[in-house]
Structures are given as structure tokens and as C-alpha cells.
XYZ file of C-alpha atoms in Angstrom:
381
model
C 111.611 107.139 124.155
C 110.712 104.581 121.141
C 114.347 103.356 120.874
C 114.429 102.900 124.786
C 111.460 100.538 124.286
C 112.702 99.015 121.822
C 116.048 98.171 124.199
C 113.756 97.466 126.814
C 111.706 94.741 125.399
C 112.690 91.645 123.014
C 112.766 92.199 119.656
C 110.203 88.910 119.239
C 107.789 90.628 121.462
C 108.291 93.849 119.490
C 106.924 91.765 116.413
C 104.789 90.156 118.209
C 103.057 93.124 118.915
C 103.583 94.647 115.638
C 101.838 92.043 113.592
C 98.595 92.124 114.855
C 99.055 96.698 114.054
C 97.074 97.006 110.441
C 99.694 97.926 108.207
C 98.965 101.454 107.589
C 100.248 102.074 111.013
C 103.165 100.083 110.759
C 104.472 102.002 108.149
C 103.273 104.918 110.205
C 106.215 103.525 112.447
C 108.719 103.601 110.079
C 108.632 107.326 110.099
C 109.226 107.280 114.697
C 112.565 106.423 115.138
C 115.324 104.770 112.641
C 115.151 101.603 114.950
C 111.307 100.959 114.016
C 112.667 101.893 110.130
C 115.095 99.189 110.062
C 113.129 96.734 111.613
C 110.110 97.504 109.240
C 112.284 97.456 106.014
C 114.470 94.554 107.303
C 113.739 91.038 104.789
C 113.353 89.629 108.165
C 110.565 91.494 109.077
C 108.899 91.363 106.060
C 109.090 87.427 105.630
C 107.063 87.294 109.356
C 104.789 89.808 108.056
C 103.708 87.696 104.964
C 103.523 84.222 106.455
C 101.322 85.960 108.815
C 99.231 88.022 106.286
C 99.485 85.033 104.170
C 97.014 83.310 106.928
C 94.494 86.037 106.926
C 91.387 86.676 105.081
C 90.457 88.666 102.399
C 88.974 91.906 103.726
C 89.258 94.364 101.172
C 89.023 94.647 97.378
C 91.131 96.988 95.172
C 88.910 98.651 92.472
C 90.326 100.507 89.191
C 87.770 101.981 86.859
C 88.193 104.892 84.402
C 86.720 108.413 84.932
C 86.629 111.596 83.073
C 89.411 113.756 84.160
C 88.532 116.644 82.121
C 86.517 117.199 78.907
C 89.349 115.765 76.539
C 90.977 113.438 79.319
C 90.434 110.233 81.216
C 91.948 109.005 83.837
C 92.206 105.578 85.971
C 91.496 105.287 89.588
C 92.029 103.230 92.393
C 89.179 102.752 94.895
C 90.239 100.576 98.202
C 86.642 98.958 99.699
C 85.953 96.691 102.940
C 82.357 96.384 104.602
C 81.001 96.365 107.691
C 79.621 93.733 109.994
C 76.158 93.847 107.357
C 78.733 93.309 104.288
C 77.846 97.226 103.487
C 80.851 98.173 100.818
C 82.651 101.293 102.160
C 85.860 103.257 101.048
C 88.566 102.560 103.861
C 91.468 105.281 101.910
C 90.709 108.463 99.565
C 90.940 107.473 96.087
C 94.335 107.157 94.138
C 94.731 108.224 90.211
C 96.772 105.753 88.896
C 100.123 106.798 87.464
C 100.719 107.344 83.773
C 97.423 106.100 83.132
C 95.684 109.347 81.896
C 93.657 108.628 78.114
C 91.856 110.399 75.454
C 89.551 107.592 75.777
C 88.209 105.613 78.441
C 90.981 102.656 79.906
C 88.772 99.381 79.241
C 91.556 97.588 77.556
C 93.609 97.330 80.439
C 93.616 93.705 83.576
C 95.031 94.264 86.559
C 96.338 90.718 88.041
C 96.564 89.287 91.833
C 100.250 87.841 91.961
C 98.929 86.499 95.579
C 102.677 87.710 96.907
C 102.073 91.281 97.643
C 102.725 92.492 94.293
C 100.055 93.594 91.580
C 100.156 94.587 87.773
C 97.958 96.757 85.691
C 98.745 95.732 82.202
C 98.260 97.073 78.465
C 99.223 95.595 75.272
C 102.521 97.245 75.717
C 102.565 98.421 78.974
C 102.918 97.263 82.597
C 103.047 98.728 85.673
C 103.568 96.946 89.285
C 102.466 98.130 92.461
C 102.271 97.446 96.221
C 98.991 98.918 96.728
C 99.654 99.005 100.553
C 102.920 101.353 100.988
C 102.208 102.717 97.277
C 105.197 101.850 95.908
C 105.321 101.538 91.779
C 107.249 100.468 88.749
C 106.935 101.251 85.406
C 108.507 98.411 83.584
C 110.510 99.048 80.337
C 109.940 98.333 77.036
C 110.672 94.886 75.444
C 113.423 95.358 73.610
C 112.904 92.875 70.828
C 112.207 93.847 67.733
C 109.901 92.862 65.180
C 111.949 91.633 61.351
C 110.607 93.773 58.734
C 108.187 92.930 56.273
C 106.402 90.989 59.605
C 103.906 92.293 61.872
C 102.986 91.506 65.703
C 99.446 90.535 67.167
C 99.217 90.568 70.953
C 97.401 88.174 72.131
C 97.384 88.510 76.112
C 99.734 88.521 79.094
C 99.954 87.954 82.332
C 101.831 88.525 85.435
C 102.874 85.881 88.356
C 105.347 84.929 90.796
C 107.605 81.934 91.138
C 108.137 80.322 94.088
C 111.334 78.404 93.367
C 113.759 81.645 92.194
C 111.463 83.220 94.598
C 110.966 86.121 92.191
C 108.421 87.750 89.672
C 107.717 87.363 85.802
C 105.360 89.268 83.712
C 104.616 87.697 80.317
C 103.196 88.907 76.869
C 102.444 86.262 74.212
C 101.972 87.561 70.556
C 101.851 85.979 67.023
C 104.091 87.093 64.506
C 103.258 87.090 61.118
C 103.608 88.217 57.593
C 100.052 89.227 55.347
C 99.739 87.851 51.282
C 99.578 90.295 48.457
C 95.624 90.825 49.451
C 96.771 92.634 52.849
C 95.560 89.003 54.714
C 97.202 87.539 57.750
C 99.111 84.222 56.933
C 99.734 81.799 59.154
C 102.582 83.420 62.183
C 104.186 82.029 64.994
C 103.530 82.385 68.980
C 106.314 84.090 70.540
C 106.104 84.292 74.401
C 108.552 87.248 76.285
C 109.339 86.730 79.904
C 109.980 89.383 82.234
C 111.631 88.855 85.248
C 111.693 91.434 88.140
C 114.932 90.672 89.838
C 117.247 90.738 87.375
C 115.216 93.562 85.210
C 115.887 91.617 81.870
C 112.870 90.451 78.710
C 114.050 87.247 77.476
C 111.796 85.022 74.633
C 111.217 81.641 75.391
C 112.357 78.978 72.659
C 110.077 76.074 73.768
C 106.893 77.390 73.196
C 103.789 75.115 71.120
C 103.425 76.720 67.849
C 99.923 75.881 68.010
C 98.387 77.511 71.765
C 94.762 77.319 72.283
C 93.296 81.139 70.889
C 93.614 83.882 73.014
C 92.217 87.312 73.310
C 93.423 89.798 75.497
C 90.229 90.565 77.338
C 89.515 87.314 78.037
C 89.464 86.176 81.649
C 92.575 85.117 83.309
C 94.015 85.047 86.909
C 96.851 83.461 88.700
C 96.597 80.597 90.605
C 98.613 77.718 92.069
C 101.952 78.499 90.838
C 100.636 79.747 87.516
C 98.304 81.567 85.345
C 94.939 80.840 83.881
C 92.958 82.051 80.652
C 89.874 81.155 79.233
C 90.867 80.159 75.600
C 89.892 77.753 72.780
C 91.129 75.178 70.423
C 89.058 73.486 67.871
C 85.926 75.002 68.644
C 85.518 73.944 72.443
C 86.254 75.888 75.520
C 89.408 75.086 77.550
C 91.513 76.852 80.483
C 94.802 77.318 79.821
C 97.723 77.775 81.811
C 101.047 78.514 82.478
C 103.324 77.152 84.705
C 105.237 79.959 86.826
C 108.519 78.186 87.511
C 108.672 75.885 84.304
C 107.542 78.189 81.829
C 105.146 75.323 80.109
C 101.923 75.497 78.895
C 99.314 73.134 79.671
C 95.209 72.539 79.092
C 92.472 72.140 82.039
C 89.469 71.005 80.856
C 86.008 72.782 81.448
C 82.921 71.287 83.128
C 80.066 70.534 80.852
C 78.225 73.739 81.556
C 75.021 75.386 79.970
C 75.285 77.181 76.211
C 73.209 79.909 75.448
C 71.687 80.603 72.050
C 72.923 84.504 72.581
C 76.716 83.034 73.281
C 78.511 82.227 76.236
C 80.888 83.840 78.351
C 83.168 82.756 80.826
C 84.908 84.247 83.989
C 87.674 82.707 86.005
C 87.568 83.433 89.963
C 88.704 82.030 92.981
C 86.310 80.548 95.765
C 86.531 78.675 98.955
C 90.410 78.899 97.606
C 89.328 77.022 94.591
C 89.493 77.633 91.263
C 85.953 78.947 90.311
C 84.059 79.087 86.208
C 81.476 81.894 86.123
C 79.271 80.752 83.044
C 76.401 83.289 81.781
C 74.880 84.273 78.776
C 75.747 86.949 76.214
C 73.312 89.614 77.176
C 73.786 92.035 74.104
C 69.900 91.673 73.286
C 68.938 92.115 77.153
C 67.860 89.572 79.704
C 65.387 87.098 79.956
C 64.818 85.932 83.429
C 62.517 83.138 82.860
C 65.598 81.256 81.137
C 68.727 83.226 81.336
C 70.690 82.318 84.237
C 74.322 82.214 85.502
C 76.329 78.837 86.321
C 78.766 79.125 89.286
C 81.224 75.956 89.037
C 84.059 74.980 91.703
C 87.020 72.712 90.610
C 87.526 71.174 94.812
C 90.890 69.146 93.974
C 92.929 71.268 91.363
C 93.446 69.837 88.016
C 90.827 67.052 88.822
C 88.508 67.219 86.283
C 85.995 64.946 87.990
C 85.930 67.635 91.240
C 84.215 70.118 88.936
C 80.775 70.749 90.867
C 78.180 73.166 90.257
C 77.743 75.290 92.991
C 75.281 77.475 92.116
C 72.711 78.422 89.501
C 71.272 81.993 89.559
C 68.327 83.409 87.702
C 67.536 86.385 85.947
C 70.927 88.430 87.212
C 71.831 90.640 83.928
C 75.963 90.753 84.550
C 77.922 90.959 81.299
C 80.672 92.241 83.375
C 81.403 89.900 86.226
C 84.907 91.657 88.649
C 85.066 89.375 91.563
C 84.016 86.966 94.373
C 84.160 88.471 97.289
C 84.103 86.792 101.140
C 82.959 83.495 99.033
C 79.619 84.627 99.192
C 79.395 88.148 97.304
C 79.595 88.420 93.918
C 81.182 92.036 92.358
C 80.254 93.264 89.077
C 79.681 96.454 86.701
C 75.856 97.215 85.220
C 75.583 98.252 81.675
C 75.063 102.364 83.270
C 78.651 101.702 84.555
C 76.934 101.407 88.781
C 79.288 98.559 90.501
C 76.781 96.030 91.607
C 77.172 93.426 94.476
C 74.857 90.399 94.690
C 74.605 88.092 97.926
C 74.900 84.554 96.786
C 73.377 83.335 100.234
C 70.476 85.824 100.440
C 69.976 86.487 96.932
C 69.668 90.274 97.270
C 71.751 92.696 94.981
C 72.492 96.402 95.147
C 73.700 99.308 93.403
C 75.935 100.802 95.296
C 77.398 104.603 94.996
C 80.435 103.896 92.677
C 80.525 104.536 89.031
C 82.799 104.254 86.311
C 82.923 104.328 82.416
C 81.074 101.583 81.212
C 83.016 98.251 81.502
C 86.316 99.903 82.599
C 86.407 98.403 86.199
C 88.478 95.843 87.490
C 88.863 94.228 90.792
C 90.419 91.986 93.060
C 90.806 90.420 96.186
C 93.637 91.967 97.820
C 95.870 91.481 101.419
C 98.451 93.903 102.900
C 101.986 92.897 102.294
C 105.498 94.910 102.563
C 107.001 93.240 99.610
C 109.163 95.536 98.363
C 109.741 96.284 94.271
C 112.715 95.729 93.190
C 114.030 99.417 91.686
C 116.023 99.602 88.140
C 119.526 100.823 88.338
């Protein structure tokens, strides 16, 4: 009966049709007739399918977070959220453990990156692992290879993950100093080494053009990828800077930062994306609590990319105690985890936050924006 419809009408109204399905039913398609499978798997297909996704908002948010699994185990979770017509969060799949992820202690150390192509990683110092969230498809990626000379020791400094438009293909990076220590046991000065991974062709190569002297890094610091390439919050000579790296050239380069607040506690720093801009999150260390007579969060939008003069301060918020700041959601809704490990959402536009019914160990969660996309993973051979 399906492949007589399918003989019966066009295969462009077929798509038609098909595209405006939500994906989980597509794929529910796939399993109908081997007509609907080909079509559905077909590059074809899936090109339409993205350009038309591509065009869509951002409905839903992918959550990870880290949760006992037993009394000597943890283990990290995926939690799929959308709202309502009131913006109330609710769980639109059961919950998925996250392969190879299970810990004696709780995974905080980990960032899970947005390629904005269908693709997304959850990354380690020494470990990645790709996934298309919608069809659940997964890749553990190996090992570098390269080795480290002895008598020298490796730092890892971050990494990040990315696509590139122009070999139409995906890299995940790790950059690292390598150095040796003096007879005292006390780092000496190393070099940056910067290993490239790159899906397609399943190979780690080292780049041989990198600046010996990158802006400081530390893994936990806020990144995200962006335009064609991938942003950190770093520093070089004392003053705050965003770094990036192009996707398709493999080069570094600095954007500078607004002049925003500093806090006598310290300041922190998150990179998001808003109004399709890139977006600074500034807000005080809060290790000594809150004071919401002068503690307040800066929300900053570059409008033209790499402009420094289209830096504009969108918003300044009182008295909101975040130290762990996940995501802007629908522009408007801010995402982040309290200090009891609740995940929090405060309205920008009404000013009203709630704790809402999810929990994780304390500043283990993660989250991003997310679309539904067929891109497929490439598998090893």
C-alpha cells in the first residue's frame, strides 16, 4: 500500500509532505516500506531536510547533567525539553544515559558543543564522543595517536568541536602545552600544540602553524561555535579577550570584549548566542553569596560580527545569584543551574524565575539549543 503511494504521487510532493512530519515520525517511516528507507537515508533527502530545518526555530534544548547511578557510580544523562504556549519547560522523550559516560565521581569536567550542522560532541580531556541526538546515532572517536617525547609532559588546555563548510566536513580539536619541569619539579616554559580531528577521513593530524604564544586557556572556560568557527573566553596580558578559531583555515584570531562591569569578588564570563548574535554574559563571582543591592549580571550583544563598535548592552539584571549560566533560550529565557543543583529559568522580558523539577549534581549540567537534523556520522572501518 505505502510503495503504491509512493508510485502514485511525485516524489517532490512526497517530500513535500514529509518535511513539514516532526522527525521522530519520519524516521518512524523508515521502518514502513524499503521505498520510504531509501528515500529517508538518501543524501538527497537529507540535504532538503536541513536547508529546511536550517530555517526553523529553536524549540527544544538538549540537557546533560550527572546523576547518581548507584552508591559507588555516576552516570550522565540526557534530558530533551520544549515548553508550551506559557514557555512551561516539559520533557518531550524519556531520558537517555549517555554512553560510556558512567564515573566514580560526578561528570562536571565534561562541554558538550552545538556544531549548528546536526552533529554534537560531549568532550573530556581525552575523550570525545559525537552524536545525532535526533535518530541517536553515536561515535566514540579514537585516541590521538601522538605521543608525548619522554622526559616532557602534556597540559590540556581545551578543545572544541566544529564543522567546515568548505570540505563540507567535521573537525574536533584539542590544544595542549607541552613542556618539560626544572630540577624543583616546576613547569618551564612549553609549547602549544593544536591536534585536528577530522570526521571524514577518521585521521588526528597536528597543525604546524600554530602562535607559540595563544591567549590562556582553561578547559572549563566558556566556548561555543559560531560563524564558521569556535569561540573561548581567554586572556593575554591580564585583560579579557575572545578567541577563536577559524573552521576552514585552521587560524587563530582575537575579538575584543566590550568594556563591561568588574566585580571586586571576580568576574566571569559566558559566551551565548542571541537574536543569532554572538552574546557576553558578564556576572560576578558569587563564592561569598549575593548581594542584590549591587551585584548584577551584564547581558551584551555583538549586532555586526567582529565589529567591535556593535557591542551593545542589552540588558542589566539585578540580584539573580547564577554562577552557572547553560543557555539562552527563545532569546528571551535565560537557563541555568542553582548552587542545590535545581535548573533554573529566568524570563528576561517579565523578570520572573523558577525552579523547575530537574536536578543534577551540582554544576554538572550542560545545555544547548538544539534542531532536528538526519546528518548521518560517518562510521570507522
Amino acid at each position: 500500500m505505502v510503495d503504491g503511494i509512493m508510485k502514485k504521487y511525485p516524489e517532490a510532493m512526497i517530500i513535500h509532505i514529509l518535511l513539514r512530519l516532526p522527525l521522530k515520525f519520519i524516521l518512524r517511516l523508515k521502518c514502513v516500506s524499503k521505498t520510504f528507507y531509501t528515500l529517508v537515508q538518501s543524501s538527497y533527502f537529507i540535504n532538503i531536510h536541513w536547508d529546511h530545518t536550517l530555517t526553523s526555530s529553536y524549540d527544544n534544548i538538549l540537557l546533560k547533567r550527572s546523576c547518581k547511578d548507584d552508591i559507588e557510580r555516576y552516570k550522565a544523562v540526557f534530558s530533551f525539553i520544549s515548553s508550551d504556549d506559557e514557555d512551561n519547560l516539559n520533557s518531550v522523550y524519556p531520558d537517555l544515559d549517555v554512553p560510556n559516560l558512567l564515573r566514580t565521581t560526578s561528570v562536571a569536567s565534561d562541554k558538550l558543543i552545538d556544531s549548528n550542522h546536526g552533529l554534537i560532541a560531549l568532550m573530556e580531556h581525552r575523550t570525545t564522543i559525537l552524536f545525532n541526538i535526533s535518530t541517536r546515532n553515536y561515535r566514540h572517536l579514537p585516541p590521538s595517536p601522538f605521543q608525548i617525547p619522554k622526559g616532557f609532559y602534556q597540559s590540556i588546555k581545551s578543545g572544541g568541536f566544529g564543522y567546515d563548510s568548505v570540505v563540507n566536513d567535521f573537525k574536533v580539536f584539542r590544544i595542549s602545552e607541552v613542556y618539560t619541569e626544572d630540577r624543583y619539579g616546576y613547569p618551564e616554559d612549553g609549547e602549544t600544540e593544536v591536534e585536528v580531528y577530522e570526521l571524514g577521513i577518521d585521521i588526528w593530524r597536528k597543525l604546524d602553524h600554530v602562535d607559540k604564544e595563544l591567549p590562556i586557556l582553561f578547559w572549563l572556560n566558556s566556548s561555543m561555535s559560531y560563524k564558521g568557527a569556535y569561540h573561548w573566553i581567554a586572556s593575554v596580558e591580564g585583560r579579557n579577550i575572545i578567541l577563536c578559531f577559524d573552521m576552514t583555515t585552521e587560524i587563530f584570531r582575537n575579538i575584543e570584549m566590550p568594556n563591561t562591569s568588574k566585580f571586586l569578588k571576580g568576574t566571569l564570563y559566558s559566551l551565548q548566542l542571541m537574536n543569532e548574535s554572538l552574546c557576553l554574559l558578564c556576572y560576578p563571582c558569587l563564592s561569598s553569596g549575593t548581594d542584590p543591592t549591587t551585584d548584577m549580571m551584564e547581558i551584551w550583544i555583538m549586532k555586526d560580527y567582529n565589529i567591535y563598535e556593535s557591542w551593545i548592552r542589552k540588558y542589566t539584571i539585578i540580584g539573580l545569584p547564577t554562577q552557572n549560566p547553560l543557555v539562552v533560550w527563545k532569546d528571551y529565557i535565560l537557563l541555568f543551574q542553582s548552587n542545590s543543583g535545581y535548573l533554573i529559568s529566568y524570563d528576561l522580558k517579565q523578570d520572573e524565575i523558577k525552579e523547575l523539577n530537574i536536578l543534577g549534581c551540582p554544576k554538572s549540567m550542560r545545555a544547548i539549543n538544539y534542531k532536528e537534523f538526519l546528518t548521518p556520522i560517518q562510521r570507522q572501518s
